[in-house]
Coordinates of C-alpha atoms in Angstrom, one line a residue:
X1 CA 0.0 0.0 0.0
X2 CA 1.5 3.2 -1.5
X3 CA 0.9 6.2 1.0
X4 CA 0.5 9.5 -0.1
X5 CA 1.4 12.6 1.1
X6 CA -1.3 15.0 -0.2
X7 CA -0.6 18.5 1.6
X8 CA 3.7 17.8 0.4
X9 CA 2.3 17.4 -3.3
X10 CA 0.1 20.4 -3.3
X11 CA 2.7 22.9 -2.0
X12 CA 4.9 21.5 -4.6
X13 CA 2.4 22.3 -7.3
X14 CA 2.0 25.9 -5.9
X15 CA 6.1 26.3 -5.9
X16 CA 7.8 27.4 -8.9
X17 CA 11.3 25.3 -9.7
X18 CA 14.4 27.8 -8.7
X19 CA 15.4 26.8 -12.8
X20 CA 12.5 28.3 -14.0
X21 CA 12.8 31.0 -11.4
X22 CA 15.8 32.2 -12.6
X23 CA 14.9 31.8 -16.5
X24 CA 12.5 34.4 -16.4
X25 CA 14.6 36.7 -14.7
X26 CA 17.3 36.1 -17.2
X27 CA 14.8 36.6 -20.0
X28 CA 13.3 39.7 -18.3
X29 CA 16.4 41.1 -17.9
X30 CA 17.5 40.4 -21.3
X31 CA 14.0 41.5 -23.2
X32 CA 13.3 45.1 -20.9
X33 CA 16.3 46.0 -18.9
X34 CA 18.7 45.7 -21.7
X35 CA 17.0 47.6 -24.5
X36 CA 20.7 50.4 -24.9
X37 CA 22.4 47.0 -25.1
X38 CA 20.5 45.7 -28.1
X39 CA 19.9 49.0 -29.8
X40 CA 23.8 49.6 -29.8
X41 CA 24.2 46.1 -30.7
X42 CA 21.8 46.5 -34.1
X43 CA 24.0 49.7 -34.9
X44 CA 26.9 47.6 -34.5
X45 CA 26.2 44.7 -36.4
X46 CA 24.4 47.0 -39.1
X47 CA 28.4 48.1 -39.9
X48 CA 29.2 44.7 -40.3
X49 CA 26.8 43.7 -42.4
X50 CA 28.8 43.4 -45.9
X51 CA 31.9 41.3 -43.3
X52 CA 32.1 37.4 -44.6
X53 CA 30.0 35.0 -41.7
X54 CA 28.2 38.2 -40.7
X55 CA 25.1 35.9 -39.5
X56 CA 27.9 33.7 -37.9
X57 CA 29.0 37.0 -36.3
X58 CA 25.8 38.3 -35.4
X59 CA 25.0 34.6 -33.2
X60 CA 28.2 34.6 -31.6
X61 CA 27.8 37.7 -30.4
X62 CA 24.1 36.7 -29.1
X63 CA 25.6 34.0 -27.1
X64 CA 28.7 35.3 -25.7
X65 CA 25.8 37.6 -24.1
X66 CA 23.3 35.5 -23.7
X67 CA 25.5 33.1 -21.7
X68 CA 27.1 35.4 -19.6
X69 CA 23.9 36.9 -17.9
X70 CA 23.5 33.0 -17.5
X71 CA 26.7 32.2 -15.9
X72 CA 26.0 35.2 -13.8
X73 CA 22.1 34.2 -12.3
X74 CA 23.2 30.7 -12.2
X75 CA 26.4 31.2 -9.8
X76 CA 23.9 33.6 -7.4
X77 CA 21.0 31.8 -7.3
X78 CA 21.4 29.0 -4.4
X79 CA 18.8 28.3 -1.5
X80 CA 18.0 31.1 1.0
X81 CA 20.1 33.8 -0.7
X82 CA 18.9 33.0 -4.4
X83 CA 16.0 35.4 -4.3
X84 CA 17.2 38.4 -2.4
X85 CA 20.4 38.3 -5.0
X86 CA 17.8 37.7 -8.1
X87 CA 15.9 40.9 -6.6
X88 CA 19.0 42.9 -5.9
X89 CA 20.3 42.2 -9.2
X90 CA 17.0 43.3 -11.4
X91 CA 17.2 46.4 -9.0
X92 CA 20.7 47.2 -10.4
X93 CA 19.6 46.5 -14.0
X94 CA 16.5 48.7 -13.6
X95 CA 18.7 51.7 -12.6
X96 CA 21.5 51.5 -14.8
X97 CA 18.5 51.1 -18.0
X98 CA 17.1 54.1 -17.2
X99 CA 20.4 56.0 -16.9
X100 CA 21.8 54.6 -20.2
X101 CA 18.2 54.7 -22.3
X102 CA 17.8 58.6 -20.9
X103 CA 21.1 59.7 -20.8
X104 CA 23.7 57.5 -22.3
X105 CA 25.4 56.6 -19.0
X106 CA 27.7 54.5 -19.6
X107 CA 28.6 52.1 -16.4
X108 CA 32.4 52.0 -16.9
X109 CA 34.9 51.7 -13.7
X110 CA 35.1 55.5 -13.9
X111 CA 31.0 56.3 -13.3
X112 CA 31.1 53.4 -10.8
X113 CA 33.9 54.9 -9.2
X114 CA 32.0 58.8 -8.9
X115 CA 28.7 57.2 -7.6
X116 CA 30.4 55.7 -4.6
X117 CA 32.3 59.1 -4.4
X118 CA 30.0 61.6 -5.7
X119 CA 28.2 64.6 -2.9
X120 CA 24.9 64.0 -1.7
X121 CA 23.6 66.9 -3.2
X122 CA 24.8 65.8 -6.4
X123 CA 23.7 62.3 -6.1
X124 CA 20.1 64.0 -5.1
X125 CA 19.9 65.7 -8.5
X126 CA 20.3 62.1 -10.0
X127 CA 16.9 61.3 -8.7
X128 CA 14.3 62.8 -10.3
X129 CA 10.8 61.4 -10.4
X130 CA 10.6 60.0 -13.2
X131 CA 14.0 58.1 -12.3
X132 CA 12.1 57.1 -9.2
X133 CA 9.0 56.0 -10.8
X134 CA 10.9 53.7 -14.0
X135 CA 13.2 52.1 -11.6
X136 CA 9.7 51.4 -9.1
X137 CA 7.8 50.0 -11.7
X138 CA 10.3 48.3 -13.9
X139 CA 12.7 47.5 -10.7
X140 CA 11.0 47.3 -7.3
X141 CA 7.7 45.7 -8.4
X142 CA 9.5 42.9 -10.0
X143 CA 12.3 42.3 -7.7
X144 CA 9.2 42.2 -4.9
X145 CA 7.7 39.7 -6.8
X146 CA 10.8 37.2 -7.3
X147 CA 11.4 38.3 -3.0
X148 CA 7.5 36.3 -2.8
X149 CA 7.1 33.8 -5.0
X150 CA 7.3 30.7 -3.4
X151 CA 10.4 27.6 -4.7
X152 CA 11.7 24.7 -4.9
X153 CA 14.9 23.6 -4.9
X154 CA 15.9 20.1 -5.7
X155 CA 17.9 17.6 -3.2
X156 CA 21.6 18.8 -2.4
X157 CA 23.7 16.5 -5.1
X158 CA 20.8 16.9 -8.2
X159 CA 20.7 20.3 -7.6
X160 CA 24.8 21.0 -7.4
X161 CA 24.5 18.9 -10.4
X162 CA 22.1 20.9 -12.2
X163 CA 24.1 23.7 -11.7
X164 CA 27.1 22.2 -12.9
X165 CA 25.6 21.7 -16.4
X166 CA 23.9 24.8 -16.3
X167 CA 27.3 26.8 -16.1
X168 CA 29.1 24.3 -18.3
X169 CA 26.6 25.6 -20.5
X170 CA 26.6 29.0 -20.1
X171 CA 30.5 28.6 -20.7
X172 CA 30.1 26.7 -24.1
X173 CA 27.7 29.6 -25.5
X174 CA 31.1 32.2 -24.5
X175 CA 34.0 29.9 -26.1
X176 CA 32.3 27.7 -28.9
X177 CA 30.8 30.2 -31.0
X178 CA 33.7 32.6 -31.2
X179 CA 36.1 29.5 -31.6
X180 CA 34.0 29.0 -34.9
X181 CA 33.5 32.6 -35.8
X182 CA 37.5 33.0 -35.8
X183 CA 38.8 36.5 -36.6
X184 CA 35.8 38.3 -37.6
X185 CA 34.5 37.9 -34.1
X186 CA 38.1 39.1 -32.5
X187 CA 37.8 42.1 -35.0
X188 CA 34.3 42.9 -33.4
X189 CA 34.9 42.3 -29.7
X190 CA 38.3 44.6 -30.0
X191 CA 36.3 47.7 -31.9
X192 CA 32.7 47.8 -29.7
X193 CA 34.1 46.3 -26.1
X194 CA 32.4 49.4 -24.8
X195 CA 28.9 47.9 -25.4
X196 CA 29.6 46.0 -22.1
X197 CA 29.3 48.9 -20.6
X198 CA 25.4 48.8 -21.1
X199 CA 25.2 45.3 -20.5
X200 CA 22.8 44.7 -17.2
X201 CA 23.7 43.5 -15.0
X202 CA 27.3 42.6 -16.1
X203 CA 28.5 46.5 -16.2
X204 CA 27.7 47.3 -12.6
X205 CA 29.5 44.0 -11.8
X206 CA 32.2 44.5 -13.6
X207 CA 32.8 48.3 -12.8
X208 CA 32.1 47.7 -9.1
X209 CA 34.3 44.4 -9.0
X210 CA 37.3 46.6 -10.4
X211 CA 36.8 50.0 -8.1
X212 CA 36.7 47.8 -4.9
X213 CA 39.9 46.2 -6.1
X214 CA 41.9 49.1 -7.5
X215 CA 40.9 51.5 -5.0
X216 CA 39.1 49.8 -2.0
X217 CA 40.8 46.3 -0.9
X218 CA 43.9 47.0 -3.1
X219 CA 47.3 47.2 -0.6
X220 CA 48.1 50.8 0.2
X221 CA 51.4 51.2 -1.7
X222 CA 54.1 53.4 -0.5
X223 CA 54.2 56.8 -0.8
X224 CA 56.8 57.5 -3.9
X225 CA 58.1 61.4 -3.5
X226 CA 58.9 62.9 -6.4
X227 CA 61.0 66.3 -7.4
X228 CA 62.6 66.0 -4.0
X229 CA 65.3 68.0 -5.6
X230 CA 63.0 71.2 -6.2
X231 CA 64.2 74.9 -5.8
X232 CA 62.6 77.7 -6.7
X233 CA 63.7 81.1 -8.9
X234 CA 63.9 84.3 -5.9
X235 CA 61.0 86.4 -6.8
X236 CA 61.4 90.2 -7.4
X237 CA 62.4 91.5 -3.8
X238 CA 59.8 93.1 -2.3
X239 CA 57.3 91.6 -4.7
X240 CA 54.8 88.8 -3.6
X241 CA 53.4 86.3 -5.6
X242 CA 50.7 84.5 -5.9
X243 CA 48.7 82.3 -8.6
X244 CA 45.3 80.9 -8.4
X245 CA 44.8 78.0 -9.9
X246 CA 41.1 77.4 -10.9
X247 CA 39.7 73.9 -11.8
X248 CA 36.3 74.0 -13.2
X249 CA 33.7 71.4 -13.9
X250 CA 32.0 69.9 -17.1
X251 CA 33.1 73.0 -18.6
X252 CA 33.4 72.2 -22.8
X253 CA 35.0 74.4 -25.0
X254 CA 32.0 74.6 -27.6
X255 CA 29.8 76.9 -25.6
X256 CA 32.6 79.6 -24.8
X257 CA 32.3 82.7 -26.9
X258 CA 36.0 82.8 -26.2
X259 CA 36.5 79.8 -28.4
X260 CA 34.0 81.4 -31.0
X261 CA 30.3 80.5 -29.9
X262 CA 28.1 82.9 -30.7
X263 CA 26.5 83.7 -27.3
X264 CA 28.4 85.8 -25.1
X265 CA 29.5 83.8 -22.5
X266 CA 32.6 85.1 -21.6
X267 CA 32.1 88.6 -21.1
X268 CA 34.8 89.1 -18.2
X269 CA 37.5 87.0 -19.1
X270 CA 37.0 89.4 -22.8
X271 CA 37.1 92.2 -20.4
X272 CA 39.9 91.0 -18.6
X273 CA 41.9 90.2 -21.7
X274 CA 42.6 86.2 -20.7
X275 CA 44.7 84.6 -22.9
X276 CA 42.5 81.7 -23.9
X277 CA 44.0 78.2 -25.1
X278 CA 41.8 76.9 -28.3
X279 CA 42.4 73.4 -28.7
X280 CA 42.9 72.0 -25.2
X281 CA 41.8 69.0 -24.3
X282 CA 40.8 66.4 -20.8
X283 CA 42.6 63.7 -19.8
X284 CA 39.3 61.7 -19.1
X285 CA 35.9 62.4 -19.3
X286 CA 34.8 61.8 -15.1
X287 CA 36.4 63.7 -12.5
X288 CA 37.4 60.6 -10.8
X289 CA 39.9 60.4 -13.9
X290 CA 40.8 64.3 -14.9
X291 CA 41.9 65.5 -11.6
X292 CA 44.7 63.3 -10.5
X293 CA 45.4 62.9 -14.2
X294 CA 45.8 66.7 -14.8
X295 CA 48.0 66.9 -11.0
X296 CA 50.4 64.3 -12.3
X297 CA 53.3 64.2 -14.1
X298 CA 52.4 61.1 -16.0
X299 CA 50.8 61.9 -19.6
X300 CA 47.5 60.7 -20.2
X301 CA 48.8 57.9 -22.4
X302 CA 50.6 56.3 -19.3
X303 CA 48.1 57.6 -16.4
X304 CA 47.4 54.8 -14.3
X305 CA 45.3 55.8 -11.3
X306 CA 46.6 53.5 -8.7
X307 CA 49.9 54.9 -9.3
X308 CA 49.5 58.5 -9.2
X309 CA 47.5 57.7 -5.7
X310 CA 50.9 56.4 -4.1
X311 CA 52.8 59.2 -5.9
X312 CA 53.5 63.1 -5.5
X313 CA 51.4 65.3 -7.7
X314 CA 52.4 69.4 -8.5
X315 CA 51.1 70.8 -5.5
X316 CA 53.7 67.9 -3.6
X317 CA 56.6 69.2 -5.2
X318 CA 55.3 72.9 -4.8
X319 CA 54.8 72.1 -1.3
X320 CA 58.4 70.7 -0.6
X321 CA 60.2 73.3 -2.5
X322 CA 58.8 75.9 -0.4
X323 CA 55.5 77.3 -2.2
X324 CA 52.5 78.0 0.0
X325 CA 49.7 75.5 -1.1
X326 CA 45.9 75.7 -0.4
X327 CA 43.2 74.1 -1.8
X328 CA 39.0 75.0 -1.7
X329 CA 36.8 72.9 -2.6
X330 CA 33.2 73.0 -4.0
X331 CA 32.8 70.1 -6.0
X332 CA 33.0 66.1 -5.7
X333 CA 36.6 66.6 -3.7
X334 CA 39.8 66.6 -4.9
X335 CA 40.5 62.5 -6.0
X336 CA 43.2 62.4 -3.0
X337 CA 45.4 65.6 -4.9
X338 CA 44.9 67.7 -2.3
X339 CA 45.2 65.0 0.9
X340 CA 48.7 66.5 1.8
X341 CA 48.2 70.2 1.5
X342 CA 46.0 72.3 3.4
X343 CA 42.6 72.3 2.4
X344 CA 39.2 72.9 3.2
X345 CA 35.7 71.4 2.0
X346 CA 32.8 74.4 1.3
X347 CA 30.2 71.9 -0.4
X348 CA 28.5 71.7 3.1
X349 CA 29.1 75.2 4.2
X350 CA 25.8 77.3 5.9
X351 CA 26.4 80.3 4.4
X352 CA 22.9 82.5 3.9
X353 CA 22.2 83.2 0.0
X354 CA 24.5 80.9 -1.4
X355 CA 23.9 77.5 0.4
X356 CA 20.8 75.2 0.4
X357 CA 20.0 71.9 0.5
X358 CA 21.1 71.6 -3.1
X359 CA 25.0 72.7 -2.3
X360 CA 26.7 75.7 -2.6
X361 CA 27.0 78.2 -5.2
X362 CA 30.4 78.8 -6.6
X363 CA 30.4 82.5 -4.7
X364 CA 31.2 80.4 -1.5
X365 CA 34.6 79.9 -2.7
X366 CA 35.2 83.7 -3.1
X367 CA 33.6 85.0 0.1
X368 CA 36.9 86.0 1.6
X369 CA 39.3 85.5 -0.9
X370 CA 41.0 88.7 -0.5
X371 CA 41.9 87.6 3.1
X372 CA 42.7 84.1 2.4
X373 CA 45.6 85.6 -0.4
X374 CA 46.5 88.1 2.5
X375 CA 47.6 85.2 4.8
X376 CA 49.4 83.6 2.3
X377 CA 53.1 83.4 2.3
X378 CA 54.7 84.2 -1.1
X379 CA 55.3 82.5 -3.4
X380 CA 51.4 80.6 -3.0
X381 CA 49.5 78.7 -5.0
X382 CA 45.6 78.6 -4.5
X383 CA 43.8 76.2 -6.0
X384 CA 39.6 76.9 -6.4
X385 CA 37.4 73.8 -7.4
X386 CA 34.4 75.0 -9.0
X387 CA 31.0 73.4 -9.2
X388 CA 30.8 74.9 -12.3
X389 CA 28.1 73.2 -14.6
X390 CA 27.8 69.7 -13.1
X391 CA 24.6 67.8 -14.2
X392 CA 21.7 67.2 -15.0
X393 CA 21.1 70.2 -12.7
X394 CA 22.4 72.7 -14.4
X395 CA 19.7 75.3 -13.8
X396 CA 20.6 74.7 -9.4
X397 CA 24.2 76.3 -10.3
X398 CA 23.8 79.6 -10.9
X399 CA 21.8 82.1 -8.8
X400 CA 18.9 83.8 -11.2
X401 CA 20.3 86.7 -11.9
X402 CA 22.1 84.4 -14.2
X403 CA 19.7 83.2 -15.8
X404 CA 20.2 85.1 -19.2
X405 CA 20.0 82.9 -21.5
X406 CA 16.2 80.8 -21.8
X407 CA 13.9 79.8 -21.9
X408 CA 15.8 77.4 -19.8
X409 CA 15.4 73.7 -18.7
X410 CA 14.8 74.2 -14.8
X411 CA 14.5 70.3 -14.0
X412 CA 17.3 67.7 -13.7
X413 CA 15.2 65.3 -16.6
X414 CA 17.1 67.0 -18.9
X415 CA 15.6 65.1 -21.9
X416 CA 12.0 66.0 -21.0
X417 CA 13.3 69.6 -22.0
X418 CA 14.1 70.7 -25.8
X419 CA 17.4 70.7 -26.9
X420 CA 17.6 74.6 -27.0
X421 CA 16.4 74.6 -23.4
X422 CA 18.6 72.4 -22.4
X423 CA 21.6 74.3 -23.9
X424 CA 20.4 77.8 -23.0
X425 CA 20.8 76.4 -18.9
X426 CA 24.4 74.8 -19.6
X427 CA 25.4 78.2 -21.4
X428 CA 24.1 80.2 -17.9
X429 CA 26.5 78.2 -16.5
X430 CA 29.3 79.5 -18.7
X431 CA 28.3 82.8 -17.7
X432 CA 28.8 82.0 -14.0
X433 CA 31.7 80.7 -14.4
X434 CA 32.6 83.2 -16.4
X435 CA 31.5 85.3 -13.2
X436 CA 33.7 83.6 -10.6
X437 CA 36.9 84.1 -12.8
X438 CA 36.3 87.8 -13.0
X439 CA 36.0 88.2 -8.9
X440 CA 39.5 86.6 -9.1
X441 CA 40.3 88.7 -11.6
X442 CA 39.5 91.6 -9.7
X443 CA 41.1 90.8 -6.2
X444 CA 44.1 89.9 -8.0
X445 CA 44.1 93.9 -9.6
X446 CA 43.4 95.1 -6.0
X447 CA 46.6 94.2 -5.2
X448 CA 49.1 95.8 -6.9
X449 CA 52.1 95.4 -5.3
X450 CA 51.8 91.6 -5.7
X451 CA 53.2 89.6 -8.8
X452 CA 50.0 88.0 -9.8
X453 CA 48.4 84.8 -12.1
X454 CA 45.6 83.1 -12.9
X455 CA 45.1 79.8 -14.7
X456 CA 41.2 78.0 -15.5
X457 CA 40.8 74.5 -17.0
X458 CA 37.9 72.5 -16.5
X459 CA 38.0 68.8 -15.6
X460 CA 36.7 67.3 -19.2
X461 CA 33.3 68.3 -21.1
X462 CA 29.6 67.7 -21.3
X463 CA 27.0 66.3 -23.7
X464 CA 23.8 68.0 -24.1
X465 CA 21.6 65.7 -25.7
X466 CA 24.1 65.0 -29.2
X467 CA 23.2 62.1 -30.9
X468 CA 21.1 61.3 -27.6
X469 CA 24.1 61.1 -25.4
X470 CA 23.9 63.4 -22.2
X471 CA 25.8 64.0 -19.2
X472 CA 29.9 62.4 -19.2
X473 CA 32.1 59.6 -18.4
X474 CA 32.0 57.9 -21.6
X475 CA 35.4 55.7 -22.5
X476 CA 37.8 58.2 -23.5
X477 CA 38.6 56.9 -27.2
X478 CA 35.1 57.1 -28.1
X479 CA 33.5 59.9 -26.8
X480 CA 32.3 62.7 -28.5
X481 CA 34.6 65.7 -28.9
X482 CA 31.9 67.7 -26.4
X483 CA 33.2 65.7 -23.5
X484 CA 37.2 66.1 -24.2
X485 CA 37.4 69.3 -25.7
X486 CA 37.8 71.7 -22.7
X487 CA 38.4 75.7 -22.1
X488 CA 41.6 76.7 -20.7
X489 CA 42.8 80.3 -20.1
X490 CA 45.3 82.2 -17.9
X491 CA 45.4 85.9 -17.1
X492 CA 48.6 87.7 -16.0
X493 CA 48.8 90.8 -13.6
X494 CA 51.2 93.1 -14.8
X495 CA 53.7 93.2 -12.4
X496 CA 53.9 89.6 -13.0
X497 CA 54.3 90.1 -17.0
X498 CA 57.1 92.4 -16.1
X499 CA 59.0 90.5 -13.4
X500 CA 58.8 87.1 -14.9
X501 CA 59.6 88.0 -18.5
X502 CA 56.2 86.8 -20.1
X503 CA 56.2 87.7 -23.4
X504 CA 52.4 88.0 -24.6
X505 CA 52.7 88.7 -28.3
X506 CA 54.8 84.8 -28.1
X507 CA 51.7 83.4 -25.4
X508 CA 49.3 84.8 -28.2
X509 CA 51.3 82.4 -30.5
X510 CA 51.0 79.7 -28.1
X511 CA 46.9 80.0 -27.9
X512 CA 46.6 78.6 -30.8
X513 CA 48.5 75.6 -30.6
X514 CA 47.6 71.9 -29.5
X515 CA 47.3 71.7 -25.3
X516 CA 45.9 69.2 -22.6
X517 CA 45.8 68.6 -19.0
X518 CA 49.2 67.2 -19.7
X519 CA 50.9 70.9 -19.4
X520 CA 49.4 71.6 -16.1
X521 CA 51.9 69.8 -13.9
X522 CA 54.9 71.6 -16.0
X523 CA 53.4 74.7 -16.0
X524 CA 52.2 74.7 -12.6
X525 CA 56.5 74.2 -11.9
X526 CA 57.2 76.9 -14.5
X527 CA 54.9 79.4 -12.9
X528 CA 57.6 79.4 -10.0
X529 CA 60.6 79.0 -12.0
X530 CA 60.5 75.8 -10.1
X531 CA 63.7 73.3 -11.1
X532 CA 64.1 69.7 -10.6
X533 CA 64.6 66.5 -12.6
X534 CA 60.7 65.7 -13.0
X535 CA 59.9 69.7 -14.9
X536 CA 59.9 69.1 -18.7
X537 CA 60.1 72.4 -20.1
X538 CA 58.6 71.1 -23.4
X539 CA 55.2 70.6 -21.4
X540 CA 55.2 73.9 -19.9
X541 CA 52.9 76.2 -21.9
X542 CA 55.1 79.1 -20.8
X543 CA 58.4 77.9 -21.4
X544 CA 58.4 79.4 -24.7
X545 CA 57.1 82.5 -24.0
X546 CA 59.7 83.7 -21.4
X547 CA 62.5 86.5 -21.7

């Protein structure tokens, strides 16, 4: 007589195998949260149409994607933690789709890097509603659903079995097919390896997995000095110097009318008569990459971040040879450049008329610059980091008498605003930048007696909505010109034309001539006369133009 146990076999029928469980989510992940993947994967494959094996191609591809978001559901879903990782893992997706379909985000080790590191306020602009309500509807209802529906695994061995043909699998469909696709599919994977960047949930993996091992778990290396030998020139006696140093933010050289725009968005630095560098250009395209890059005294081609963090930058060297160095801040920080100079941090600052719960305005950083450059021993270096126009909120970083150029686009969904709107926001940025570099300007001139400089360069560019790309932080070798093509300008008092031999009609010369965030270590040196092994004169944008 064959017992049967009736209530066991009806909560098996009401339990939904863990396999199939984590099939759907592969397949809903796959269908809705990767919709940038597939689009840029069409335009892709579209350019290889005419190749030899381009259908061969086109399935190889399929698979090698297909069975990595397998491999990945497959190694996380396991009794008790199988569900809340299948939830947390369609949360991820759902954010990084709606950041990619509305802005272009890429999710590259850089942007993974700046959300970990990124300002509250800033992170606050990020979430807009209707960030909140496609990540709800596509992310939190799901994931609440696969957090309640009720499984079944199978016994121990089967299911350790299972789950040893199911990677085995997943592993065939990334070897076989490129194995039989040969060179055609090497040719591919080299030229659009940035597509993984909009691959859910492998992108937020990957980037995470690397920024936790470069810069979180990684051994702290030794601090290497550098320019240990460093003197500096004897200034003019009697004479004081002092250069500031002003590092803006997703600043691009399109919209200044000092590069040629149209709309007058540099009105004091015109005034001022800046000398303004045309083709300059970022070292990255994310903060995280630009400032240490721009500090260093490694070229963009051989930056390597880990590096520079357990080596001197410029304002090291400065420091040891004997320059005063300060640094403000009103931005994201300063990527561990400023960690061994004095320095203070205004993006929290409770100052009336220019802080809210949004941040500061860039004015903070100027509210008593006159006395900060009086307590400064010559030479000094002051170094200002701007807000400047971070997104999507431009319209928050710039007080409304600003606001000249509109209509405007006074939400952070940029692309629920026109492109013109969207633009005419950025450019009131400009202006207030603009702004911020004439107060400089100014309390420089009200000191006569001192030697004085200035220098601007923004960290790397901005998209506006191009070609439906928005925001920054794309891979460097294929970004669009908007996020690598930067302003750069100096302005020199003239005591300090006269007493360090700057010949202008030779820095007019120079304008015009290919620069980068390369020069600024050199020139940061050459603005002291500064001499050591590390200074390359052929990097310093002044070395030229000296008498």
């Amino acid at each position: 007589m064959i017992i049967r146990d009736n209530v066991a076999e009806g909560h098996a029928k009401r339990t939904l195998p863990a396999v199939a469980l984590g099939a759907i989510v592969a397949l809903y992940i796959l269908a809705v949260l990767n919709r940038s993947l597939w689009s840029e994967l069409h335009h892709a494959l579209s350019a290889s149409r005419s190749m030899d094996g381009f259908w061969t191609l086109s399935v190889t591809v399929c698979c090698r994607l297909v069975g990595n978001l397998v491999l990945i559901l497959a190694l996380v879903t396991w009794p008790r933690v199988g569900k809340p990782l299948l939830a947390a893992l369609i949360l991820v997706s759902a954010a990084s789709a709606y950041y990619a379909q509305t802005f272009g985000v890429r999710l590259n080790e850089e942007i993974v890097q700046s959300i970990f590191e990124t300002q509250r306020a800033e992170a606050a602009a990020m979430v807009t509603g209707d960030a909140v309500r496609w990540i709800v509807l596509f992310g939190v209802l799901p994931a609440l659903v696969v957090l309640l529906v009720p499984l079944r695994f199978l016994p121990k061995w089967r299911l350790l079995g299972w789950r040893v043909v199911i990677v085995l699998a997943a592993v065939a469909l990334m070897v076989l097919p490129p194995m039989v696709a040969g060179r055609s599919y090497v040719y591919f994977e080299r030229n659009h390896r940035d597509m993984y960047d909009v691959f859910n949930p492998y992108a937020a993996l990957s980037g995470t997995f690397h920024y936790l091992q470069r810069d979180v778990f990684h051994r702290k290396a030794t601090m290497t000095p550098i320019g240990t030998d460093a003197t500096l020139d004897p200034a003019t006696p009697g004479r004081k110097r002092v250069v500031v140093l002003v590092v803006g933010e997703t600043a691009r050289a399109e919209n200044q009318s000092l590069q040629g725009y149209p709309r007058d968005t540099n009105p004091e630095m015109k005034r001022a008569g800046a000398i303004y560098f045309t083709d300059t250009w970022s070292c990255g395209t994310a903060t995280t990459v630009s400032v240490p890059c721009m500090f260093s005294d490694m070229t963009r081609a051989k930056f390597d971040k880990p590096v520079a963090k357990a080596r001197w930058n410029a304002l090291d060297v400065l420091q040891h040879a004997g320059v005063d160095v300060y640094w403000r801040d009103n931005d994201e920080g300063c990527k561990g450049v400023c960690l061994r100079v004095p320095n203070d941090d205004l993006t929290d600052a409770k100052v009336a008329g220019l802080c809210d719960a949004n941040g500061c305005l860039d004015d903070v950083l100027l509210t008593d610059l006159p006395e900060r450059l009086a307590r400064m021993r010559s030479p000094a270096l002051l170094v200002l980091h701007l807000k400047g126009s971070h997104g999507p909120a431009y319209f928050q970083r710039y007080p409304k008498a600003f606001a000249v150029f509109g209509p405007g686009c006074d939400t952070a969904e940029v692309q629920t605003c026109t492109y013109a709107q969207t633009v005419a926001s950025y450019d009131n940025t400009i202006l207030y930048t603009d702004h911020i570099l004439g107060k400089v300007v100014d309390t420089l001139k009200a000191a006569p007696e001192t030697d004085s400089a200035m220098m601007y360069l923004s960290d790397h560019g901005e998209s506006l909505g191009e070609n439906d790309i928005y925001l920054h932080g794309a891979d460097w070798a294929t970004a669009p010109t908007q996020q690598k093509h930067i302003p750069m300008l100096m302005w020199f008092s003239p005591g300090w034309v006269r007493d360090n031999g700057v010949n202008l009609a030779c820095m007019d010369r120079r304008r015009v001539e290919p620069a980068s965030q390369d020069n600024l270590f050199h020139t940061l040196l050459g603005f002291f006369g500064t001499k050591t092994t590390v200074y390359e004169p052929n990097l310093d944008l002044l070395a030229g133009c000296r008498s």
